[in-house]
XYZ file of C-alpha atoms in Angstrom:
575
model
C 17.108 37.377 -1.483
C 15.555 40.627 -3.371
C 16.314 41.564 -6.865
C 18.953 40.072 -8.284
C 21.915 40.573 -5.742
C 23.685 38.028 -4.015
C 24.226 37.946 -0.243
C 26.771 37.414 2.143
C 26.097 35.077 5.243
C 27.355 36.893 8.562
C 28.820 34.974 11.711
C 26.403 36.269 14.046
C 22.962 35.565 12.547
C 23.414 33.312 9.644
C 20.883 35.893 7.793
C 22.023 37.514 4.540
C 23.244 41.300 3.923
C 23.029 42.515 0.785
C 26.003 43.705 -1.263
C 25.898 47.181 -3.137
C 27.274 47.806 -6.535
C 31.064 48.250 -5.134
C 30.889 45.066 -3.036
C 30.739 46.530 0.234
C 28.284 44.998 2.879
C 24.948 47.765 3.368
C 22.114 47.636 5.390
C 19.120 45.798 3.687
C 16.279 48.021 2.963
C 13.455 45.296 3.578
C 11.623 45.298 6.782
C 12.391 41.518 6.875
C 16.046 42.095 7.581
C 15.635 44.959 9.865
C 13.445 42.748 12.212
C 15.595 41.644 15.659
C 16.342 37.846 15.501
C 14.061 35.728 17.568
C 15.473 33.384 20.473
C 14.647 30.512 18.185
C 17.003 32.079 15.237
C 19.505 32.623 17.923
C 19.336 28.830 18.912
C 19.345 27.767 15.531
C 22.333 29.523 14.868
C 24.221 28.351 17.830
C 23.191 24.695 16.948
C 24.613 25.253 13.011
C 28.040 26.569 14.945
C 28.129 23.317 16.877
C 27.535 21.109 14.111
C 30.104 23.018 11.914
C 32.747 22.732 14.746
C 31.898 19.027 14.996
C 32.174 18.428 11.397
C 35.621 20.311 11.307
C 36.882 18.107 14.082
C 35.541 15.068 12.518
C 37.378 15.665 9.360
C 40.878 16.704 10.694
C 40.954 13.430 13.066
C 39.745 10.699 10.325
C 41.017 12.886 7.056
C 38.905 13.925 4.105
C 39.633 10.622 2.139
C 38.539 8.572 4.861
C 35.187 10.684 5.356
C 34.524 10.440 1.371
C 34.931 6.441 1.800
C 32.439 6.346 4.731
C 30.033 8.250 2.897
C 30.448 6.190 -0.310
C 29.640 3.182 1.757
C 27.095 4.715 4.113
C 24.769 6.212 1.276
C 23.984 2.651 -0.417
C 23.403 1.060 2.881
C 21.047 3.616 3.828
C 19.102 3.486 0.555
C 18.964 -0.493 0.768
C 17.563 -0.135 4.479
C 14.891 2.488 3.372
C 13.966 0.419 0.411
C 13.600 -2.762 2.513
C 11.566 -0.999 4.511
C 8.877 0.255 1.999
C 8.644 -3.425 0.348
C 8.074 -4.849 4.059
C 5.256 -2.662 4.562
C 3.088 -3.252 1.687
C 3.121 -5.021 -1.769
C 2.138 -1.199 -3.500
C 5.839 -0.745 -4.836
C 6.219 -3.769 -7.078
C 2.987 -4.050 -7.947
C 2.733 -0.683 -9.302
C 6.206 -1.139 -10.908
C 4.632 -4.337 -12.742
C 1.617 -2.669 -13.723
C 3.874 -0.050 -15.535
C 5.740 -2.158 -17.623
C 2.467 -4.472 -18.277
C -0.794 -2.814 -19.334
C -2.669 -5.887 -18.793
C -1.550 -5.708 -14.994
C -2.660 -2.372 -14.836
C -5.698 -3.111 -16.307
C -6.494 -5.818 -14.088
C -5.864 -3.726 -11.152
C -8.067 -0.669 -12.491
C -11.000 -3.272 -12.938
C -10.406 -4.861 -9.674
C -10.455 -1.429 -7.929
C -13.760 -0.301 -9.882
C -15.042 -3.669 -8.531
C -14.237 -2.738 -5.026
C -15.686 0.985 -5.178
C -19.045 -0.828 -6.592
C -19.127 -3.558 -3.888
C -18.312 -0.849 -1.115
C -20.922 1.510 -2.480
C -23.539 -1.397 -2.632
C -23.043 -2.285 0.794
C -23.337 1.675 2.127
C -26.829 1.692 0.126
C -28.070 -1.718 1.399
C -28.614 -3.055 -1.869
C -28.728 -6.814 -1.556
C -28.781 -7.419 -5.364
C -26.343 -10.107 -6.334
C -23.667 -8.897 -8.827
C -21.992 -10.988 -11.313
C -18.323 -11.853 -10.253
C -15.310 -10.405 -12.159
C -13.874 -12.132 -14.753
C -10.781 -14.134 -14.131
C -7.302 -12.617 -14.864
C -6.440 -14.830 -17.753
C -9.881 -13.711 -19.559
C -9.136 -10.082 -18.730
C -5.562 -10.299 -20.129
C -7.235 -11.558 -23.310
C -9.304 -8.462 -23.653
C -6.275 -6.251 -23.311
C -4.452 -4.608 -26.175
C -0.808 -3.322 -25.057
C -0.956 0.725 -25.712
C 2.463 0.277 -27.376
C 2.980 -3.078 -29.523
C 6.677 -4.078 -28.756
C 7.007 -4.642 -32.695
C 5.581 -1.189 -33.906
C 9.129 0.105 -34.615
C 10.179 -3.035 -36.278
C 11.870 -2.660 -39.374
C 13.179 -5.066 -42.273
C 16.889 -4.694 -42.632
C 18.168 -2.694 -45.863
C 18.665 -4.641 -49.271
C 22.191 -6.057 -49.927
C 24.006 -3.195 -52.254
C 23.387 -3.317 -55.775
C 25.628 -5.618 -57.941
C 25.724 -8.579 -55.856
C 24.568 -11.976 -56.856
C 21.382 -12.681 -55.712
C 21.290 -15.469 -53.108
C 17.770 -16.891 -53.745
C 14.705 -17.193 -51.651
C 16.132 -16.826 -47.939
C 14.609 -16.138 -44.612
C 13.961 -12.572 -43.564
C 13.979 -11.425 -39.957
C 10.333 -11.264 -38.341
C 9.274 -9.816 -34.927
C 7.754 -12.022 -32.672
C 6.477 -11.398 -29.145
C 7.112 -13.787 -26.344
C 4.796 -16.738 -26.052
C 3.005 -15.626 -23.017
C 2.267 -12.069 -24.545
C 0.910 -13.938 -27.694
C -1.361 -16.289 -25.858
C -2.714 -13.260 -23.909
C -2.975 -11.627 -27.406
C -5.599 -14.232 -28.629
C -8.997 -12.901 -29.047
C -11.578 -13.815 -26.370
C -14.661 -14.316 -29.102
C -14.685 -15.357 -32.701
C -14.052 -12.632 -35.565
C -17.040 -11.321 -37.222
C -17.935 -13.085 -40.300
C -19.456 -10.821 -43.080
C -22.533 -11.535 -44.392
C -22.488 -15.370 -43.955
C -23.358 -16.518 -40.513
C -24.816 -20.265 -41.059
C -22.677 -22.489 -43.350
C -23.845 -26.202 -44.120
C -22.764 -28.735 -46.307
C -24.329 -31.115 -48.828
C -24.827 -34.775 -48.105
C -25.640 -37.110 -50.944
C -25.145 -40.867 -50.926
C -25.430 -41.386 -54.563
C -23.697 -38.522 -56.174
C -24.301 -38.445 -59.962
C -22.101 -36.908 -62.614
C -23.934 -34.720 -64.952
C -21.028 -33.073 -66.611
C -18.082 -34.270 -68.630
C -15.252 -32.458 -67.074
C -13.983 -32.666 -63.383
C -15.420 -33.718 -60.215
C -15.450 -36.796 -58.013
C -17.702 -39.198 -55.713
C -16.156 -37.555 -52.733
C -16.453 -34.256 -54.027
C -20.041 -34.727 -55.013
C -19.774 -33.492 -58.749
C -21.292 -29.827 -58.252
C -22.518 -28.542 -61.515
C -21.585 -25.455 -63.071
C -24.832 -23.507 -61.989
C -24.280 -24.947 -58.526
C -20.531 -23.659 -58.504
C -21.721 -20.132 -59.712
C -24.494 -20.082 -57.250
C -22.174 -20.648 -54.294
C -20.370 -17.325 -55.012
C -23.733 -15.324 -54.339
C -23.090 -14.822 -50.643
C -25.765 -14.946 -48.171
C -26.689 -15.121 -44.361
C -27.305 -19.092 -44.688
C -25.675 -21.173 -47.295
C -25.746 -24.884 -48.066
C -22.432 -25.689 -50.405
C -20.381 -28.670 -51.746
C -17.257 -29.178 -49.504
C -16.266 -32.860 -50.126
C -17.411 -35.617 -47.785
C -20.941 -35.674 -49.351
C -21.475 -39.317 -47.893
C -21.175 -40.967 -44.697
C -23.048 -39.961 -41.869
C -20.071 -37.247 -40.736
C -16.586 -36.446 -42.104
C -14.204 -39.549 -41.770
C -17.063 -42.134 -41.291
C -18.026 -44.326 -44.553
C -17.318 -40.902 -46.476
C -14.246 -41.656 -48.260
C -11.274 -40.143 -46.412
C -12.352 -42.739 -43.822
C -10.750 -42.553 -40.069
C -11.142 -44.908 -36.977
C -13.547 -44.452 -34.588
C -11.150 -43.627 -31.784
C -9.539 -41.017 -33.788
C -12.931 -39.495 -34.856
C -13.838 -38.992 -31.014
C -10.611 -37.085 -30.594
C -10.874 -35.076 -33.301
C -14.374 -33.896 -31.843
C -12.560 -32.404 -28.898
C -12.333 -28.607 -28.572
C -9.067 -27.119 -28.950
C -8.273 -23.231 -29.351
C -5.504 -24.088 -31.784
C -4.285 -27.499 -33.295
C -1.348 -27.835 -36.023
C -1.821 -30.142 -38.921
C 0.325 -31.668 -41.833
C 0.014 -34.937 -43.822
C 2.212 -37.244 -45.747
C 0.725 -39.563 -48.563
C 2.290 -42.059 -50.502
C 5.185 -42.350 -48.448
C 6.736 -39.387 -50.192
C 8.242 -37.368 -47.213
C 10.176 -38.103 -43.731
C 8.457 -36.643 -40.879
C 10.032 -33.387 -39.295
C 9.737 -32.574 -35.846
C 8.814 -29.255 -34.485
C 11.418 -27.292 -32.522
C 11.397 -24.406 -30.574
C 7.616 -25.058 -29.139
C 6.676 -23.670 -25.934
C 5.533 -26.034 -22.732
C 2.159 -24.051 -23.101
C 1.945 -24.996 -26.669
C 3.264 -28.744 -25.893
C 0.275 -29.121 -23.293
C -2.165 -27.301 -25.493
C -1.916 -27.344 -29.087
C -2.347 -30.991 -30.508
C -0.172 -31.851 -33.699
C -1.967 -34.025 -36.148
C -0.208 -35.954 -38.857
C -2.416 -37.551 -41.465
C -1.151 -40.482 -43.283
C -2.389 -43.400 -45.712
C -1.865 -46.939 -44.906
C 1.301 -47.179 -47.054
C 3.166 -44.394 -44.908
C 1.543 -46.099 -41.934
C 3.477 -49.268 -42.810
C 6.932 -47.700 -43.561
C 6.670 -46.040 -39.859
C 5.751 -49.776 -38.228
C 8.520 -51.288 -40.110
C 10.917 -48.461 -39.100
C 9.744 -48.621 -35.357
C 9.072 -44.952 -35.211
C 5.621 -45.242 -34.375
C 4.748 -45.816 -30.890
C 1.956 -47.602 -29.378
C -0.017 -44.421 -28.696
C 0.230 -43.618 -32.361
C 2.868 -40.890 -31.564
C 5.928 -39.840 -33.457
C 7.394 -37.444 -31.092
C 5.070 -34.394 -30.949
C 2.862 -35.663 -34.169
C -0.202 -37.702 -33.139
C -0.701 -40.017 -36.425
C -3.972 -40.368 -37.924
C -4.329 -43.119 -40.297
C -6.762 -42.514 -43.203
C -8.332 -45.424 -44.857
C -10.531 -45.984 -48.092
C -8.440 -42.600 -49.559
C -10.851 -40.762 -52.298
C -8.254 -40.189 -55.329
C -5.714 -42.218 -56.932
C -3.478 -39.080 -56.703
C -1.772 -38.472 -53.697
C -1.621 -34.516 -54.486
C -5.503 -34.697 -54.503
C -5.854 -36.617 -51.437
C -3.213 -34.126 -49.452
C -5.660 -31.315 -50.473
C -8.188 -32.892 -48.244
C -7.104 -31.886 -44.783
C -5.281 -28.959 -46.028
C -8.203 -27.178 -47.224
C -11.057 -28.952 -45.171
C -9.623 -29.009 -41.788
C -12.917 -27.378 -40.429
C -14.836 -30.196 -41.323
C -12.364 -32.908 -40.070
C -12.121 -30.429 -36.600
C -15.635 -29.147 -36.410
C -14.853 -27.535 -32.754
C -11.504 -25.952 -33.414
C -10.848 -22.199 -33.288
C -7.592 -21.876 -35.167
C -5.542 -24.085 -37.281
C -1.880 -24.064 -38.959
C -1.399 -26.162 -41.825
C 1.912 -27.058 -42.849
C 3.190 -29.516 -45.758
C 4.724 -32.702 -44.472
C 8.076 -31.886 -46.168
C 7.942 -28.642 -43.767
C 9.709 -28.318 -40.087
C 8.136 -25.956 -37.544
C 10.651 -23.920 -35.816
C 8.415 -21.203 -34.504
C 5.628 -21.502 -31.413
C 2.085 -21.902 -32.958
C 1.069 -19.266 -30.853
C 3.380 -16.490 -31.831
C 2.782 -17.397 -35.742
C -1.110 -16.801 -34.885
C -0.408 -13.496 -33.059
C 2.119 -12.196 -35.810
C -0.091 -12.906 -38.945
C -3.500 -13.380 -37.594
C -4.528 -11.425 -34.519
C -1.586 -8.652 -34.894
C -3.301 -7.868 -38.495
C -6.792 -8.438 -37.673
C -6.816 -10.935 -40.367
C -8.867 -14.444 -40.382
C -7.062 -16.105 -43.286
C -3.084 -15.737 -44.192
C -0.911 -17.577 -46.316
C 2.397 -16.408 -47.915
C 2.686 -15.144 -51.501
C 4.961 -16.696 -54.288
C 8.784 -15.222 -53.665
C 8.965 -14.837 -57.047
C 5.725 -15.190 -59.445
C 2.717 -13.158 -58.575
C 0.318 -13.869 -61.761
C -1.489 -17.019 -62.333
C -0.760 -16.944 -66.239
C 3.176 -16.935 -65.444
C 2.606 -19.395 -62.722
C 0.600 -21.858 -65.404
C 3.770 -21.718 -67.665
C 5.844 -22.297 -65.000
C 3.935 -25.684 -63.677
C 3.667 -26.984 -67.754
C 7.317 -26.203 -67.910
C 8.459 -27.966 -64.498
C 6.007 -30.840 -65.349
C 4.102 -30.024 -62.390
C 0.714 -31.476 -64.224
C -0.141 -32.460 -67.848
C -0.138 -29.389 -70.077
C -3.767 -30.089 -71.485
C -5.570 -29.745 -67.982
C -3.687 -26.794 -67.088
C -4.477 -24.809 -70.163
C -7.969 -25.547 -69.919
C -8.224 -24.338 -66.435
C -6.665 -20.951 -67.252
C -8.567 -20.891 -70.141
C -11.833 -21.483 -68.266
C -10.780 -18.861 -65.942
C -9.773 -16.248 -68.645
C -13.369 -16.236 -70.112
C -14.461 -15.561 -66.657
C -12.791 -12.467 -66.517
C -9.237 -13.461 -64.902
C -6.647 -11.121 -66.083
C -2.853 -10.768 -65.710
C -1.900 -9.364 -62.504
C -1.352 -5.184 -62.438
C -0.963 -2.570 -60.197
C -4.553 -1.832 -60.427
C -5.538 -4.890 -58.010
C -3.835 -3.006 -54.979
C -3.577 -3.425 -52.357
C -3.762 -7.172 -53.191
C -0.083 -7.678 -53.911
C -0.050 -11.389 -55.694
C -2.641 -13.690 -57.026
C -0.160 -16.679 -56.578
C 0.309 -18.206 -52.993
C 3.002 -20.386 -51.537
C 0.500 -22.835 -50.481
C 2.551 -24.925 -48.278
C 1.337 -22.876 -45.135
C -2.057 -21.810 -44.029
C -3.110 -19.868 -40.930
C -6.671 -19.497 -40.271
C -9.349 -18.829 -37.833
C -12.437 -21.260 -38.533
C -15.463 -18.784 -39.164
C -18.210 -19.265 -41.628
C -16.821 -16.902 -44.405
C -12.990 -18.657 -44.197
C -14.841 -21.944 -44.429
C -16.595 -21.011 -47.404
C -13.416 -20.018 -48.773
C -11.897 -23.349 -48.081
C -14.820 -25.300 -49.611
C -14.795 -23.437 -52.973
C -11.050 -23.475 -53.153
C -11.429 -27.448 -52.801
C -14.091 -27.433 -55.090
C -11.766 -25.832 -57.685
C -9.326 -28.424 -57.078
C -11.767 -31.355 -57.587
C -13.081 -29.822 -60.614
C -9.669 -28.893 -62.376
C -5.924 -29.635 -61.517
C -4.350 -30.088 -58.108
C -2.092 -27.102 -58.510
C -4.070 -25.075 -55.917
C -1.806 -22.153 -56.852
C -3.936 -21.625 -60.238
C -7.538 -21.365 -58.506
C -6.737 -19.640 -55.570
C -7.087 -15.821 -56.742
C -10.189 -16.777 -58.750
C -12.060 -18.019 -55.422
C -10.631 -14.997 -53.560
C -11.671 -12.177 -55.944
C -14.935 -13.944 -56.484
C -15.708 -13.865 -52.792
C -14.136 -10.097 -52.202
C -16.400 -8.910 -54.829
C -19.388 -9.587 -52.493
C -18.357 -9.175 -49.103
C -15.917 -7.209 -47.339
C -13.233 -9.961 -46.481
C -9.740 -10.288 -47.538
C -6.489 -12.573 -46.982
C -3.485 -11.518 -45.551
C -0.557 -12.311 -47.958
C 2.617 -11.843 -46.329
C 6.096 -12.329 -47.586
C 7.377 -15.664 -48.528
C 10.745 -14.749 -46.377
C 8.579 -14.307 -43.600
C 7.121 -18.130 -44.293
C 10.701 -19.312 -44.497
C 11.555 -17.703 -41.005
C 9.235 -20.184 -39.295
C 9.298 -23.176 -41.580
C 12.447 -25.075 -42.667
C 12.064 -26.949 -46.091
C 13.519 -30.605 -46.006
C 14.403 -32.844 -48.908
C 11.478 -35.368 -50.375
C 12.484 -38.888 -49.717
C 13.347 -39.635 -53.411
C 16.222 -36.957 -53.212
C 17.235 -38.331 -49.996
C 17.618 -41.639 -50.962
C 20.232 -40.353 -54.253
C 22.286 -38.592 -51.772
C 22.719 -41.446 -49.364
C 23.091 -44.121 -52.057
C 26.553 -45.998 -52.723
C 28.809 -43.986 -54.525
C 27.279 -40.777 -53.175
C 28.754 -41.184 -49.422
C 31.146 -37.994 -50.165
C 28.058 -35.961 -50.735
C 26.257 -37.126 -47.585
C 27.430 -34.252 -45.171
C 25.766 -31.808 -47.336
C 22.323 -32.896 -46.483
C 22.440 -30.388 -43.467
C 23.321 -27.389 -45.914
C 19.638 -26.510 -47.005
C 19.744 -24.933 -51.102
C 23.030 -26.551 -51.525
C 23.354 -27.875 -55.449
C 23.752 -31.520 -55.241
C 22.271 -32.774 -59.069
C 24.731 -33.622 -61.674
C 26.936 -35.497 -59.140
C 24.590 -38.134 -58.017
C 25.055 -41.684 -59.413
C 22.822 -42.297 -62.771
C 22.768 -38.682 -63.575
C 24.515 -37.011 -66.619
C 27.738 -35.612 -66.413
C 28.479 -32.474 -64.638
C 30.129 -30.906 -67.614
C 28.021 -28.935 -69.531
C 28.222 -27.402 -72.838
C 27.755 -23.629 -74.051
C 24.141 -22.637 -73.253
C 23.402 -25.515 -71.305
C 21.801 -24.756 -67.714
C 23.365 -25.900 -64.589
C 21.712 -29.467 -63.548
C 21.831 -28.640 -60.169
C 19.427 -25.442 -59.904
C 16.597 -25.947 -57.554
C 14.119 -25.570 -60.640
C 15.329 -28.590 -62.120
C 15.403 -30.445 -58.861
C 11.607 -29.871 -58.630
C 11.071 -31.110 -62.023
C 12.230 -34.434 -60.945
C 9.872 -34.502 -58.013
C 7.092 -33.063 -59.850
C 7.303 -35.870 -62.278
C 6.082 -38.684 -59.669
C 2.704 -39.478 -59.155
C 3.174 -38.837 -55.549
C 4.005 -34.951 -55.570
C 4.151 -32.420 -52.854
C 1.211 -30.690 -51.705
């Protein structure tokens, strides 16, 4: 066709003749249309007429509806047959489909193709030089970063409408990748440690207390001069970090471990999960939703003292392999402190000393139940964020001075010790939290979960944080920001302080043992069914408690604050 005219097909040649403006067939002006048809064109026209005639007879014989049904059935069969033929002839189609969906697979295929080209070019050139074999697929996957992360468009749901009653701290949605993808996201090499490359620890069989305040034999009594010098970050450093006695941590050092356990703890692991119960203060919580890969490759270690071990044996929950479910029980002897809170800080902050050959660790307090796979937690809070240390911020308080007053009001520690510690930090330059500290979002962590990579700078941070706990109060929330800010002032390093509601997404807080005893005691049997309701207020209804009737201005006795005060007055407090 030429121009914008429509054509009409004739009955003889099957060619187009042009219509003029009046709709009358006219002779075409182009030389193409004036040419006589060739014998091939005549033959093609006759074949078209035969096909049209046969189709017309076929439709009249069967009917239009039957023809349509035959087409609907025949076309899918034809497509299926052709697809099967293509798949049988080679594996290209499914492999490309998989590679398109999986950037890691696509990258592996490209690496393999590149290696094949290199090998073929080497053979052609006659070069017999030995080339290193390509890395395994698993190691290649570790190095691949997906072009589009499945959680890149994830956003928190909108807040509830204003005016509704505040429900209290609750978990919020967290976007985790599948376990397989989380494992593939694990870095193949350690993260870079800024400035500090070699960290060693002070050993002293006869530590001497040279100052009147703070310190312990286990911690080595570091002086104020040594304390201040430990914040001068250099390429090689030697600092106090507990375990100052003995040939190695756990062997005649205080916090002693059995030789069989020491051998096991020296083994290499990419990831471990650790917790502790001292003073028989908590009931052991079994992790849930743990993948088969984590069950096979991630050890779960629970440190207990001899008192807790005796309870486990009497309750017949500790088997002959020193296991309670997923937890491998490690019994600690010759504990260094009389306060269970301080004993709990040893594995919490010094895991890198107990496990010298571990890359990543997740610490959870003994009262917590893990309900998300460890690989998914590490991917979400470390690897995705390019972080080496992660801890949640407090759900309500973000200022150390406010946290100190809350600790005193709740009876977490004696007021004089808290005041001394805060005043000491204030004289060093501690100020109330303000927007001037941004992008730091809080000075107060919720320290029941710690996620970290064991590299020199994070090990130093853990050591210095422990030294503050050893010198001052056991309330590690008060000393966290001081250690963090002093290190950040010297090197380019920071802590990933994620939301507390995100922490509540992957751990569930259980009741302490003393609260459970009250709930199942005689006379409180009607309350027993409420144990499965986290956050339910039961105080004020237990036997021995004051009447639930309240006068004017009296606060509700069952508030979470008052429950924590009761627990905080015990010698064996939570970690």
